[in-house]
Structure formats: C-alpha cells, structure tokens
Short mmCIF file of C-alpha atoms and ligand atoms in Angstrom, two decimals:
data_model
loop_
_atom_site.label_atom_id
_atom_site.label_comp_id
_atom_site.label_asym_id
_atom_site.label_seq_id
_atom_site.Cartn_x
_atom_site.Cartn_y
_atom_site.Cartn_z
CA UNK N 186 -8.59 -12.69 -23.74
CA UNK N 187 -5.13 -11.19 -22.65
CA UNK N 188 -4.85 -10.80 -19.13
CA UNK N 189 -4.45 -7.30 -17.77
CA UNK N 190 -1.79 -6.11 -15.21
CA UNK N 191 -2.93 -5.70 -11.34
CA UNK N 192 -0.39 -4.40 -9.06
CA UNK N 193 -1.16 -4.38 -5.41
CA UNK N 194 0.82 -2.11 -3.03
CA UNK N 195 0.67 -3.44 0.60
CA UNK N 196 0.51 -7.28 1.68
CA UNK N 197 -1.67 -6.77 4.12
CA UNK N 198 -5.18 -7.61 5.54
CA UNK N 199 -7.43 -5.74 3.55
CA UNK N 200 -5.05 -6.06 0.66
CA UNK N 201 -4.56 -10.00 0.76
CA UNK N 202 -8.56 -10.46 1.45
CA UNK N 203 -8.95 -8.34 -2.07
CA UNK N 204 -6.71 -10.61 -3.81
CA UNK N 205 -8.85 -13.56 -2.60
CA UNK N 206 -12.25 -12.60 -3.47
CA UNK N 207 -10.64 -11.49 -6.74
CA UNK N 208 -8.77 -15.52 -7.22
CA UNK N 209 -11.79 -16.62 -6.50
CA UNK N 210 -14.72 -14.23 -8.92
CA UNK N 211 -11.81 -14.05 -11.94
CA UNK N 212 -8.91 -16.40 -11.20
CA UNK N 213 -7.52 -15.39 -15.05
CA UNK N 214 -8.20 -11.90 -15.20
CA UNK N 215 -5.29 -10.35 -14.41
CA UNK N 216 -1.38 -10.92 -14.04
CA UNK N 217 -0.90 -9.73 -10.57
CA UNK N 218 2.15 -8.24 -8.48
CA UNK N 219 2.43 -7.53 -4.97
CA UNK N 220 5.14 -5.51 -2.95
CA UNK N 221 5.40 -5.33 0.87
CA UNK N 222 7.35 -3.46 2.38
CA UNK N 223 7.48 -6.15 5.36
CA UNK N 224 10.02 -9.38 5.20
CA UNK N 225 7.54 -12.22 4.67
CA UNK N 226 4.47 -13.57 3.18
CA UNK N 227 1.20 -12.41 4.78
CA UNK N 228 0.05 -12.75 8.52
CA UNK N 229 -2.39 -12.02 10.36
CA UNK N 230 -1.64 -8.66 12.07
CA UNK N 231 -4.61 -9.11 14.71
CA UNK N 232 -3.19 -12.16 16.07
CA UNK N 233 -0.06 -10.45 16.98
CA UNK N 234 -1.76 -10.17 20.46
CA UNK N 235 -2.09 -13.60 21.72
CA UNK N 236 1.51 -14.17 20.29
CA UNK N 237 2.71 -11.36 22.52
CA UNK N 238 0.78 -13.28 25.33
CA UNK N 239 2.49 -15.89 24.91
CA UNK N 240 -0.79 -17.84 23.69
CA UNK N 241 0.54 -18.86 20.15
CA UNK N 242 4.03 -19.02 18.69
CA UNK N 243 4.33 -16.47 15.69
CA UNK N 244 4.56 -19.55 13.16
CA UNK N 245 1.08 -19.90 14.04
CA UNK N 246 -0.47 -16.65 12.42
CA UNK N 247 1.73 -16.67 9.04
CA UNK N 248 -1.51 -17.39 6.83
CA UNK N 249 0.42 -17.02 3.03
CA UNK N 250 3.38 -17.69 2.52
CA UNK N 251 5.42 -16.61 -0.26
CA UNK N 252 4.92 -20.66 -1.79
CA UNK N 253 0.70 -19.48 -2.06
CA UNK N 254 1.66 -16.17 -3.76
CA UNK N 255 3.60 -18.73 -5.86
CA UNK N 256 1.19 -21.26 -6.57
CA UNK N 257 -1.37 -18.40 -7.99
CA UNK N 258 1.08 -17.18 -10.26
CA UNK N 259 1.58 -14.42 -8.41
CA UNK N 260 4.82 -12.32 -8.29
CA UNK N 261 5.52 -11.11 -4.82
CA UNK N 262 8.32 -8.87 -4.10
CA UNK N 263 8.79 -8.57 -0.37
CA UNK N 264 11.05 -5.94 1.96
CA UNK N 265 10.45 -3.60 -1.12
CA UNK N 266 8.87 -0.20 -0.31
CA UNK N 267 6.82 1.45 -3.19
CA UNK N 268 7.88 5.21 -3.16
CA UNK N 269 6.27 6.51 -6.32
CA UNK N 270 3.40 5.83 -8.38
CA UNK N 271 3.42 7.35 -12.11
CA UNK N 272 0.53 7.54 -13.43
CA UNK N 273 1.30 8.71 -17.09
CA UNK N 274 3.30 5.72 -17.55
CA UNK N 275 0.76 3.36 -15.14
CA UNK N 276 3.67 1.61 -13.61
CA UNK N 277 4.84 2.19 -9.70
CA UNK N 278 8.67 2.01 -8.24
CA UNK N 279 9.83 0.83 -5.56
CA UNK N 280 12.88 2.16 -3.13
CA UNK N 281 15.24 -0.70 -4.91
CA UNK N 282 14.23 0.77 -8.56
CA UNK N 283 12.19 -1.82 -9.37
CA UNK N 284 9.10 -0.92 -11.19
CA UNK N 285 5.99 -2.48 -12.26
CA UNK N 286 3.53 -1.85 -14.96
CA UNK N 287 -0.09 -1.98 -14.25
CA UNK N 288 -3.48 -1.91 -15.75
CA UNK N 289 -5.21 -1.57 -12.52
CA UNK N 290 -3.39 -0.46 -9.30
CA UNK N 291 -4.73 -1.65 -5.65
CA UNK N 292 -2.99 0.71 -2.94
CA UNK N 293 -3.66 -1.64 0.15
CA UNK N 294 -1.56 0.62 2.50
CA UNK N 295 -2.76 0.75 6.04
CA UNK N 296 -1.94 3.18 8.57
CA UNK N 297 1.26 4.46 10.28
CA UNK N 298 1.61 3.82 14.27
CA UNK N 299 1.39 7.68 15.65
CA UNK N 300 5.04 8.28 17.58
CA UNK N 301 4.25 10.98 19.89
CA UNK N 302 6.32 14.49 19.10
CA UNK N 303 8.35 13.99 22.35
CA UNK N 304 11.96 14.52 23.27
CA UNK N 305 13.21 11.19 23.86
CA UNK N 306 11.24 9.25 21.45
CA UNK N 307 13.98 7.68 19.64
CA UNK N 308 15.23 6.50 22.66
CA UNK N 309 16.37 2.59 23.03
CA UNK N 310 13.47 0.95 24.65
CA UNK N 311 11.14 2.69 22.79
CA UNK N 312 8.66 1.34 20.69
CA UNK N 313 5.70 1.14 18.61
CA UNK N 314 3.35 -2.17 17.85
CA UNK N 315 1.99 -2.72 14.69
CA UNK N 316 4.26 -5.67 12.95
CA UNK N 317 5.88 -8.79 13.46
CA UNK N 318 9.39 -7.14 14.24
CA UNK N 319 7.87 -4.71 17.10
CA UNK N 320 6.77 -8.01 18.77
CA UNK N 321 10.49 -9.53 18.35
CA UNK N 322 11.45 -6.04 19.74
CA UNK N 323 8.86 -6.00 22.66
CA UNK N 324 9.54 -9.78 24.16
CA UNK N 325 13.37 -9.13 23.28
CA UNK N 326 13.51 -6.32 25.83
CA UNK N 327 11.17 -8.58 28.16
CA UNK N 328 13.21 -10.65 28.66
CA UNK N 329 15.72 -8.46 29.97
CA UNK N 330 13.98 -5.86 31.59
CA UNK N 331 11.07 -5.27 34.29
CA UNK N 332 9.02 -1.96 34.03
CA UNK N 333 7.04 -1.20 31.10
CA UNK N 334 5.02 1.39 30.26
CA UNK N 335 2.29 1.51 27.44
CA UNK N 336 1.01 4.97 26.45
CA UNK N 337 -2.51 4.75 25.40
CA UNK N 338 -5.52 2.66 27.20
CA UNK N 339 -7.39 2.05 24.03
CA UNK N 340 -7.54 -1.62 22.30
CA UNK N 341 -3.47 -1.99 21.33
CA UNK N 342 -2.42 -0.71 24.72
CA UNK N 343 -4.63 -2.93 26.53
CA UNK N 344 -3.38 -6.09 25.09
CA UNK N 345 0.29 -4.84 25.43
CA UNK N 346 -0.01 -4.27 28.43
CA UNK N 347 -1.55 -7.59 28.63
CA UNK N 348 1.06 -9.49 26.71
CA UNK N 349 3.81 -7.59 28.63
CA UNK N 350 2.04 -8.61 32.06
CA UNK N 351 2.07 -12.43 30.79
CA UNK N 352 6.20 -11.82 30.26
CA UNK N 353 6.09 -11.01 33.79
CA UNK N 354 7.06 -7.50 33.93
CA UNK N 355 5.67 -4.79 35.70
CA UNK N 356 3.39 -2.68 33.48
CA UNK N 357 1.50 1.21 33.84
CA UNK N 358 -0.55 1.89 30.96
CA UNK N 359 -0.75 5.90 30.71
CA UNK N 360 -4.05 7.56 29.17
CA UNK N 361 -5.04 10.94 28.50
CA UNK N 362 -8.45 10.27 29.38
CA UNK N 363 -10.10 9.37 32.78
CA UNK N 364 -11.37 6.09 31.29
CA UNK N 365 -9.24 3.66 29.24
CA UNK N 366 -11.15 2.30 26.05
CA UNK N 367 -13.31 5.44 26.34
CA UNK N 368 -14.39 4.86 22.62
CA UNK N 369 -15.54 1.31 22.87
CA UNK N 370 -16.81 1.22 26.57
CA UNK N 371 -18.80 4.11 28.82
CA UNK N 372 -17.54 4.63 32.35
CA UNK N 373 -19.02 1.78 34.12
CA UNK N 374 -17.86 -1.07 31.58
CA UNK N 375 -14.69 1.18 32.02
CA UNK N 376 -14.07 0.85 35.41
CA UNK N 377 -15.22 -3.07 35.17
CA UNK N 378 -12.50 -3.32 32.74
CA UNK N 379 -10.15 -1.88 34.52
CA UNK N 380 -10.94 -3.30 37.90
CA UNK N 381 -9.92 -6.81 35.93
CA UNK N 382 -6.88 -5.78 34.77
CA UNK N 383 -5.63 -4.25 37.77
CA UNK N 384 -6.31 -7.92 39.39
CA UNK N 385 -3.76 -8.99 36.87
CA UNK N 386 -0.99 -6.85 38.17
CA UNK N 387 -1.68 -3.92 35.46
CA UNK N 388 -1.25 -0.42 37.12
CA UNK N 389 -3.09 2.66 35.35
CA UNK N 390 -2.23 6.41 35.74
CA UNK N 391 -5.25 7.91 33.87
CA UNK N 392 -5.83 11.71 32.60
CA UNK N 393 -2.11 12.13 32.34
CA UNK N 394 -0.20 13.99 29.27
CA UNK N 395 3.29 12.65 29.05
CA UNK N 396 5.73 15.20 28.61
CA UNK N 397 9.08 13.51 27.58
CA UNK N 398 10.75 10.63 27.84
CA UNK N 399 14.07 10.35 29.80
CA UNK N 400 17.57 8.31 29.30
CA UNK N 401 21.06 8.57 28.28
CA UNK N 402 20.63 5.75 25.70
CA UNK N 403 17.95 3.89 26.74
CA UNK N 404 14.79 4.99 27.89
CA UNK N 405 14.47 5.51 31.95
CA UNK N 406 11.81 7.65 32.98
CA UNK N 407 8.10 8.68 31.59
CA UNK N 408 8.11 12.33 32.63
CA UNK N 409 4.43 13.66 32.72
CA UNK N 410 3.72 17.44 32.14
CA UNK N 411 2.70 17.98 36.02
CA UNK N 412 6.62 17.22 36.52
CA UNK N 413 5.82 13.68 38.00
CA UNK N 414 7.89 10.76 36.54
CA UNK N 415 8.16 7.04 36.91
CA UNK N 416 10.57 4.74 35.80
CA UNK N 417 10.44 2.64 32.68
CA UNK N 418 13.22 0.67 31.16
CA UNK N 419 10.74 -0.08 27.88
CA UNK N 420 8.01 1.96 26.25
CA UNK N 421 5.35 0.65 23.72
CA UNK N 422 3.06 3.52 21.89
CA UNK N 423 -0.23 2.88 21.39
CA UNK N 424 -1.49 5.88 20.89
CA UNK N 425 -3.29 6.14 17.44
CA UNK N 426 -2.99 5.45 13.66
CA UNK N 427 -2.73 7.43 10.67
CA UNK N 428 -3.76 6.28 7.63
CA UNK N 429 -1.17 5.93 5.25
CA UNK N 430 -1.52 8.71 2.27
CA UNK N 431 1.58 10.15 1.45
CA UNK N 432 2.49 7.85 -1.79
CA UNK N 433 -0.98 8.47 -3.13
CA UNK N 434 -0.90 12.22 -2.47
CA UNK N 435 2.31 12.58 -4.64
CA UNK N 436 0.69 10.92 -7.43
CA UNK N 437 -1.88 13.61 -7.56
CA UNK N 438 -5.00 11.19 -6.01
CA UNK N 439 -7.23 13.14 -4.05
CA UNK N 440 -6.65 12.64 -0.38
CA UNK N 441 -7.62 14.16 2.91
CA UNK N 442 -7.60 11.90 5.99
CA UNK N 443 -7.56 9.18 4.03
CA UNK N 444 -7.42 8.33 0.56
CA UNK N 445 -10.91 9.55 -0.85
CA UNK N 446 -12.71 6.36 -2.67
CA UNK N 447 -16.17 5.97 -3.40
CA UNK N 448 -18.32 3.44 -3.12
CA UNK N 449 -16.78 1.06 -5.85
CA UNK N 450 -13.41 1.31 -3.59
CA UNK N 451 -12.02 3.78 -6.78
CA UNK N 452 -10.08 6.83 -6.33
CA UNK N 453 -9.93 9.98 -8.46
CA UNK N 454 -8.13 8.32 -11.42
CA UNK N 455 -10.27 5.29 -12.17
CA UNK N 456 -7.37 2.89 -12.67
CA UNK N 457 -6.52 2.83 -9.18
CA UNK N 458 -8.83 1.49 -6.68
CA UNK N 459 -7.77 1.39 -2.79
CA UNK N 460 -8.68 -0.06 0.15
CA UNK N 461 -7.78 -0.56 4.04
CA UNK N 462 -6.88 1.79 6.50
CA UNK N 463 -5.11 4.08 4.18
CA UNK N 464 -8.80 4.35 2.50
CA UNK N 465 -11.45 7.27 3.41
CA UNK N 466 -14.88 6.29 2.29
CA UNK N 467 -17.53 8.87 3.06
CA UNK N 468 -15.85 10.48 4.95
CA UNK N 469 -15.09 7.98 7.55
CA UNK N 470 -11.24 5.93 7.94
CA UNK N 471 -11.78 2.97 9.51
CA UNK N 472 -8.66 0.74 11.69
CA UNK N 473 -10.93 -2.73 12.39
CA UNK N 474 -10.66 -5.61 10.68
CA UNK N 475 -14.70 -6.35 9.64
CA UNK N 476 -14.95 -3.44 7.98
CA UNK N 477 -12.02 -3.86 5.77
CA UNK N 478 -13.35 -6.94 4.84
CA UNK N 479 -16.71 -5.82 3.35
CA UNK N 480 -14.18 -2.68 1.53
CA UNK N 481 -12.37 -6.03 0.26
CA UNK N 482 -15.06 -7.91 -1.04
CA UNK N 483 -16.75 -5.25 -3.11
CA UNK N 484 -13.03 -3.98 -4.26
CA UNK N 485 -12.40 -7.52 -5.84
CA UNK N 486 -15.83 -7.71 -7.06
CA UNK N 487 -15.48 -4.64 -9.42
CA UNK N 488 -11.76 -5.55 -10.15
CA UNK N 489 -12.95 -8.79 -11.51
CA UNK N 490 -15.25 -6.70 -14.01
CA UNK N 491 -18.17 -7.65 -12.17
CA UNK N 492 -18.91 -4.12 -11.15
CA UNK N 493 -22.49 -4.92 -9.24
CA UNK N 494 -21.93 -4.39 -5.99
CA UNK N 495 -21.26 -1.22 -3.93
CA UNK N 496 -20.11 -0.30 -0.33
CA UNK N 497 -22.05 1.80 1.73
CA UNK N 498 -19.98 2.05 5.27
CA UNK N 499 -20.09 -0.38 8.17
CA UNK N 500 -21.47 -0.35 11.73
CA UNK N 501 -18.78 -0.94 13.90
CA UNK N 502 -18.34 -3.59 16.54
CA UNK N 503 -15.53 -4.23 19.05
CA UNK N 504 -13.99 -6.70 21.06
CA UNK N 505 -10.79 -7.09 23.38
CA UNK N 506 -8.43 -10.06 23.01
CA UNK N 507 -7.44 -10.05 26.85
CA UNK N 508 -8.16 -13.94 28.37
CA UNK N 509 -11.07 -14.00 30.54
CA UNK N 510 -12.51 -10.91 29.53
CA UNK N 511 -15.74 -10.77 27.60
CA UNK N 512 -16.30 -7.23 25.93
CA UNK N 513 -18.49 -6.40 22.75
CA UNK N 514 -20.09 -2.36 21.68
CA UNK N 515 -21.28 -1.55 18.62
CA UNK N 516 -23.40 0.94 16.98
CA UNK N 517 -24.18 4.36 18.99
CA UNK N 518 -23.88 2.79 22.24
CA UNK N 519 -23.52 5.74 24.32
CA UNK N 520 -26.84 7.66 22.68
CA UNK N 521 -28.49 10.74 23.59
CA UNK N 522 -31.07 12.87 24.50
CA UNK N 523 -33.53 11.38 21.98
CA UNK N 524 -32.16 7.58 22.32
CA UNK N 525 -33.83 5.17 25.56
CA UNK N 526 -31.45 2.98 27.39
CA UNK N 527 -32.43 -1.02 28.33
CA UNK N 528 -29.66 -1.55 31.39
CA UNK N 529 -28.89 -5.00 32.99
CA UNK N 530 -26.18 -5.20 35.79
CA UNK N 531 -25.32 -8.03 37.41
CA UNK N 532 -22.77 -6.83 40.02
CA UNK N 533 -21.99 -9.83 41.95
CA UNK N 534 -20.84 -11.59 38.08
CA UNK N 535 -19.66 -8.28 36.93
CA UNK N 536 -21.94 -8.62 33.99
CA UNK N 537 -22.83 -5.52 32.44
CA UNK N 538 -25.51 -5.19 29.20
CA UNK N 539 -26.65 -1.90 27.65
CA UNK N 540 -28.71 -1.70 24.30
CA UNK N 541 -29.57 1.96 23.17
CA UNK N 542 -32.92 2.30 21.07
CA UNK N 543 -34.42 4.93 18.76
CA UNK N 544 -37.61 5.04 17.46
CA UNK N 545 -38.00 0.72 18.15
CA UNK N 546 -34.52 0.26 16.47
CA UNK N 547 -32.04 -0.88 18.12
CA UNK N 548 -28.70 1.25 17.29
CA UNK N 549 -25.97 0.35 19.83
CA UNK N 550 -24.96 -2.19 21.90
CA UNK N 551 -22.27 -2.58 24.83
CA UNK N 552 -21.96 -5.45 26.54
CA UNK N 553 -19.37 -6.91 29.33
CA UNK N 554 -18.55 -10.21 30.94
CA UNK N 555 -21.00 -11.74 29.23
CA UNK N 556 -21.47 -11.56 24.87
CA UNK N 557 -23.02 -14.71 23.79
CA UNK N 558 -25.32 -12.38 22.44
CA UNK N 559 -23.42 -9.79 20.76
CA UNK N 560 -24.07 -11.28 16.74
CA UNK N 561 -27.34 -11.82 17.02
CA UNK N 562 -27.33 -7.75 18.68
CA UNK N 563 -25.22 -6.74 15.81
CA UNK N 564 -27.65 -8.23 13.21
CA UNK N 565 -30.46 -6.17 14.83
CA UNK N 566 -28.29 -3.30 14.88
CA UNK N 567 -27.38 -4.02 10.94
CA UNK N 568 -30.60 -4.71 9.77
CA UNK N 569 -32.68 -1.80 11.68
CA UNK N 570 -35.70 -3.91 11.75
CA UNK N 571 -38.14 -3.27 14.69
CA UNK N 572 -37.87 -4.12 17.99
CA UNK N 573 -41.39 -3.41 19.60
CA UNK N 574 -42.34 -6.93 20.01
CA UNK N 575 -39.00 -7.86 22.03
CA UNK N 576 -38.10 -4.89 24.05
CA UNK N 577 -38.92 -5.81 27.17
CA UNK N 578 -36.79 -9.01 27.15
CA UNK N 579 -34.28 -8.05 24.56
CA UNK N 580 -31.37 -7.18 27.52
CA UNK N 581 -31.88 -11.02 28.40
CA UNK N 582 -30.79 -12.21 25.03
CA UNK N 583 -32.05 -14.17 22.08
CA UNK N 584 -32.98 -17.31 23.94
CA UNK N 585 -34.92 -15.35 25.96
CA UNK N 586 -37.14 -13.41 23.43
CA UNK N 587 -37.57 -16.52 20.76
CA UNK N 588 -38.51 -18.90 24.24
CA UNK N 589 -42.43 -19.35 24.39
CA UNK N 590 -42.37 -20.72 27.90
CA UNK N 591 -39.87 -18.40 29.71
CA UNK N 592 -41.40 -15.26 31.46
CA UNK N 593 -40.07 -11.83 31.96
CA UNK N 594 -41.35 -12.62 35.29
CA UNK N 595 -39.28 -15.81 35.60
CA UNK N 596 -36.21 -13.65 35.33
CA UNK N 597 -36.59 -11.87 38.45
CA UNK N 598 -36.39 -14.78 40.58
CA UNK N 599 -33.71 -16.58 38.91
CA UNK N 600 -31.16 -17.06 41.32
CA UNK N 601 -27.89 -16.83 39.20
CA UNK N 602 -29.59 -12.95 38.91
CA UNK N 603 -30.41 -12.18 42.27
CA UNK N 604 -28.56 -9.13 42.31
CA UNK N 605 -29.46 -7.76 38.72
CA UNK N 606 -30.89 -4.64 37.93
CA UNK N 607 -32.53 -4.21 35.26
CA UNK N 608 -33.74 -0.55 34.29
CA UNK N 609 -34.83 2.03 31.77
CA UNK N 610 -32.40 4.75 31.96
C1 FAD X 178 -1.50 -5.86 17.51
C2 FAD X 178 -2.76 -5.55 16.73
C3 FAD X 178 -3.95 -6.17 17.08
C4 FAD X 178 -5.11 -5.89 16.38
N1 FAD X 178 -6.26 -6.51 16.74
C5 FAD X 178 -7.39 -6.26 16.06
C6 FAD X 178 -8.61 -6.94 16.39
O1 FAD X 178 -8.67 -7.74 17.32
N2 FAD X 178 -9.70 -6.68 15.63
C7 FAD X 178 -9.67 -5.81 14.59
O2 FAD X 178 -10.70 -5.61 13.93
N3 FAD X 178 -8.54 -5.13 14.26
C8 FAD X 178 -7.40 -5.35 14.96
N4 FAD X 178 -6.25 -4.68 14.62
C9 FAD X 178 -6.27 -3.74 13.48
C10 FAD X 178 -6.09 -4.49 12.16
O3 FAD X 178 -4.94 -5.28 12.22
C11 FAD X 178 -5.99 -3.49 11.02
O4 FAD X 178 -7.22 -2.80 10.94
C12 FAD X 178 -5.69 -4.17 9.68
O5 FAD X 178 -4.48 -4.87 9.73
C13 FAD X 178 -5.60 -3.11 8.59
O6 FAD X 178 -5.40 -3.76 7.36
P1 FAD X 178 -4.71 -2.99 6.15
O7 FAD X 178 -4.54 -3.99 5.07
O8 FAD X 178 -5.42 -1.73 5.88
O9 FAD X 178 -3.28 -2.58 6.74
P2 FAD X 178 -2.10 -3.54 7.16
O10 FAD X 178 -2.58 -4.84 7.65
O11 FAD X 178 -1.23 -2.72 8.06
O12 FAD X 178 -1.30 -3.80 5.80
C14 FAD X 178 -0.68 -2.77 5.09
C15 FAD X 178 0.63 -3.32 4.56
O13 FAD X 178 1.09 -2.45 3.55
C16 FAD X 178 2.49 -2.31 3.67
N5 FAD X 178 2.88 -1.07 2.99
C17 FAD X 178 2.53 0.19 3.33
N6 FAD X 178 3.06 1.07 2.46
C18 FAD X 178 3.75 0.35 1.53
C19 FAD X 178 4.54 0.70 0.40
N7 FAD X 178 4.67 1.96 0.01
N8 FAD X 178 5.13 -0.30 -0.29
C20 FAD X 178 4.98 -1.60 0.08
N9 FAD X 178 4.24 -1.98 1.16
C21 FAD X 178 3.64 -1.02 1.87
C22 FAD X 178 2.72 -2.31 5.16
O14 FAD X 178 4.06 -2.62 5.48
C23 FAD X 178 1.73 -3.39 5.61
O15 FAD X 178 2.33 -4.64 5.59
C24 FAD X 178 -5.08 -4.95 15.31
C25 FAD X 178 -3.87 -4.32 14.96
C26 FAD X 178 -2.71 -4.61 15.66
C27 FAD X 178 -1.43 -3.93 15.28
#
C-alpha cells in the first residue's frame, strides 16, 4: 500500500506523544514531516523547572533529538514557523517558503505565554517562560542581577520564583488574587503553601493589579495601580496561556477558544486532526500534561486507521515541582452546597487532606504535605465507583481502608497524629 503524507505542525508534547503512539499502532502508514518553530529536537517542556532550579542541566530533558526523527524516517524541519495552511491544495508553508504536502495534517500547536497589555512590557529584563531560550534568558540575567519579580502565583510563577530563589536572588511573586494557586489549592492549603515558600526567602504581595512597568532600557520598577512600586531589575510573566489558534482560524477551521475537535481529535475539515493546548474539546482547553496525553493516544489511534477509540475529557489533577513540597487536587475539590467534606489536619506536620463526596462518590481531592495517596484518590475519582464501605477511613489512605486489623479507633491515639483533626465539614 502507498504510504500517505502526515504533516505535523508543532514539536511539542502532545504533538511528539501523537507521533509515538502512531510509530508504534502503524509504523508504515504514513510519510511524516514535522516543523517547529523552536531550534532543536523535542524536550520536555515540564522539566524546564528543575533545570531553572538548578536540579538538572538542560542536556538532561532533550528526549528526541533530531538523530530519532532521523532514524524513523522522519523529516524534521526545525526553527521553521508554519504561517499558512491551504487547504485546497492540502499542503502548509512555512515563514522560509517551504511547503509541505499532506494527506493528513496534525496541528500540535500549544498555547502562547499571555504578555500583559502594559507600558513597559518590552522592556529589557522582561520576560516570559515557556521554552528553552526564556530559561537561557532567566539564569542569564541571574546571574547578573538581584531582584526579581514574577507576576502570577499560579503553578509557572511558583516554580520561577522557585528556580530564581535557588539562583540566589531576591524574589516577590505578585497575584491578583488573595491566595496564590487559588485554582489548584483552597485557602488553607494556600496559606500552607505559602507559609513554605516564604521560609525559603520568597516574598508575596497578593491582591495587587500591576499597573506598568518602569525603566529607561531595562526594567526598574513594578508600579501597581494603587501608585505603590518596588524595584525589579528582571520580570518573568506567568500570568496565563492562550491557546494557539490563529494559523487554524485563517484556514477557515472552526475555532473559538481553542481549536474545536471532537472526540476523534478531528476538526471541521476531516483531514486535519489537532491536538494539545491549541485544541478545544467540549468545550474545555486544557494546559496539563496528562490530559494531552490521553488527546494523544486516541489522535494516533484514529490516524493509524484504527478509528476505535474516542476521547471523552479528563479529570484533572495537579501537582507543584517545588523540593520539599508535597501538593496534589483533583476533581471538584472545593464542592458545594450539595457536596460533604472528609477533613484531616495535622497542624504540627502541616499535613493537610480534603476529599469532597457526592452521592458516595468521591469527586475531588486536595491534598498537602503528604500525597502518597493521591493515585489511588484519582482512580476513585476516575472511576466514580462507590465509596460507602470506606468513608469513614478513606482521609487515612489506602493502607488504611484495605488493612483488616487497623481501627478507625487506632487512629486517634496514634501519636505521630496527636494533633489531627479529623472532621465532617
Ligand atoms: C516551565 C513549565 C513547567 C510545566 N510544568 C508542568 C507540569 O509539571 N505538569 C503539567 O501537566 N504541565 C506542565 N506544564 C505545561 C505543559 O508543558 C504543557 O501543557 C504542554 O507542553 C503542552 O503541550 P503542547 O504540545 O500542546 O504544546 P507545546 O509543548 O508548547 O508544543 C507546541 C510546539 O509547537 C510549536 N509551534 C507553535 N506554532 C507553530 C507553527 N506555526 N509552526 C511550527 N511550530 C509551531 C511551538 O514552538 C512549540 O514548540 C509546564 C509548562 C511550562 C512552560
């Protein structure tokens, strides 16, 4: 059979996990092409945090490189940006003028960093992080200078601010809200969390807008729009993603946040098939990893002609790569007014466990300082199955509930948990 054509736009995670699952379902299928608009072979993005840190050296998370994309008989053309897609004559083109024909057309895109609308954002000093070159930026200007400040307190922020704090500087991560990683945590993991970091020489200045940023050439000053202002000599966004939709939205494919797939990861024209951040699948744009993933695996699946399996949306789980902290939520763990809470503090070990259940399901999870149990909690989340015969011992964990000879009773006077509450809320 003559192979078909598959062009892949975007060398990314969700991209480069496609192209795997498809090597390995239909290794002949297709001729394949990739552009990336980055310099290299493929990396792993998420493990741009512990290089930052100072944890690994950057060598370390390079996962393909372009000798792999080689070896497969793949054609990978890197530093190339694809700016149009024509779809009468099924080929895209790149910024360079090369183009490339396809059969079947994976747009594997991701998202754009948000740059706040600011004066002064173009300033020297002023940054986003989201690639390998923003981390050669960020521990360039480390090295020279001393007071950081990130702008946003959600998962990015917190490890830059993290990875600036291991290069020594002084850091103030800025947040709009009153609690940083308001969408992962509620207010008490919050204010663990925070409590931690501030141990590590991380200053916060919460519910604060910035207004501008100040400098003749290089950034100086985070003005705020009550008129207050402290000094920074580098600044890191974090603030938010947007999916990236512009090149499909020329070529006619239906788009609104994201670009609108179903559940066989296909757009509007059935030749091209997307998936990633750029990717809205009922209704929902996604910017973790796991996710992706499953979007990958059932991409590749009907790419290789297999066409049997569908994706139906993910529950979400989260965790923080900051050393020494332990963090997991997932699910609806904040709940409402129809949902019953199962609370377990340990203050004196900062350990903090809350499981929200509905009707004997469990359906969120938020655990800090201590997650040992946060798979076998997602699993229970994932597969809805009832709860009834474990509630009372669930907060304790898996050992707990599966042990025969362990109590509920026994708990109470264990003395690693002599200051625990544990309560119905
Ligand atoms: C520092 C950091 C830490 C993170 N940590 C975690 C974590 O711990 N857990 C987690 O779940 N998630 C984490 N994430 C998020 C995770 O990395 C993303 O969800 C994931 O990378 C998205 O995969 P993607 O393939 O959709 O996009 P990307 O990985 O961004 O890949 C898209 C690629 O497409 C390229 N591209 C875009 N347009 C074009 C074009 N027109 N032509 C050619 N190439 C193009 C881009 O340059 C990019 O290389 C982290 C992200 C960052 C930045």
């Amino acid at each position: 059979m003559a192979r078909k054509k598959l062009v892949m736009v975007g060398n990314g995670m969700a991209g480069v996990r496609a192209l795997e699952e498809l090597l390995r379902l239909a290794p002949d299928r297709y001729d394949i092409t990739v552009f990336g608009a980055e310099p290299c072979g493929h990396y792993n993005r998420i493990m741009l945090s512990p290089v930052l840190a100072n944890e690994m050296d950057i060598d370390e998370i390079f996962t393909h490189h372009p000798r792999w994309y080689e070896e497969q008989g793949i054609t990978l053309y890197t530093s190339k940006v694809v700016t149009k897609i024509d779809r009468q004559r099924q080929c895209v083109i790149a910024d360079d003028g090369t183009e490339a024909h396809y059969d079947r057309l994976l747009l594997a895109l991701g998202s754009l960093p948000r740059v706040l609308p600011i004066s002064g954002n173009t300033l020297d000093g002023v940054t986003t992080y989201r690639e390998v070159r923003d981390v050669h930026h960020i521990m360039n200007a480390a090295r020279k200078h001393r007071r950081a400040v990130v702008i946003g307190g959600g998962l990015l922020g917190l490890e830059a601010a993290y990875g600036l704090s291991r290069h020594g500087m002084e850091v103030t991560v800025v947040h709009l809200n009153e609690c940083v990683l308001d969408r992962q945590l509620d207010g008490k993991a919050s204010r663990l969390l925070q409590q931690y970091l501030k141990h590590q020489g991380i200053e916060f200045l919460l519910s604060r807008q910035v207004a501008a940023l100040e400098g003749r050439d290089r950034v100086e000053s985070v003005r705020f729009d009550s008129g207050e202002q402290i000094s920074a000599d580098l600044v890191v966004m974090a603030a938010g993603i947007h999916p990236r939709i512009a090149l499909a939205k020329e070529a006619g494919l239906h788009c609104k946040q994201g670009i609108v797939v179903d559940d066989c990861l296909q757009t509007f024209d059935p030749k091209i098939y997307a998936v990633g951040e750029c990717v809205q699948h009922r209704g929902q744009v996604y910017g973790l990893v796991a996710p992706l993933y499953e979007q990958a695996r059932v991409c590749a699946n009907h790419l290789a002609e297999i066409g049997i399996s569908r994706y139906e949306g993910s529950v979400l789980s989260t965790s923080l790569k900051v050393t020494g902290i332990s963090l997991f939520s997932a699910g609806d763990f904040k709940g409402d007014e129809s949902t019953r809470e199962i609370v377990f503090f340990d203050v004196a070990d900062s350990v903090y466990k809350k499981l929200v259940v509905k009707d004997d399901r469990l359906i969120g999870a938020l655990l800090y300082g201590e997650t040992n149990d946060s798979r076998w909690y997602l699993d229970l989340i994932r597969s809805s199955r009832s709860i009834a015969a474990i509630r009372e011992n669930m907060v304790f964990g898996r050992v707990f509930c599966e042990s025969d000879e362990v109590s509920f009773q026994n708990m109470d006077t264990d003395p690693n948990h002599d200051s625990a509450q544990t309560s119905w809320q």
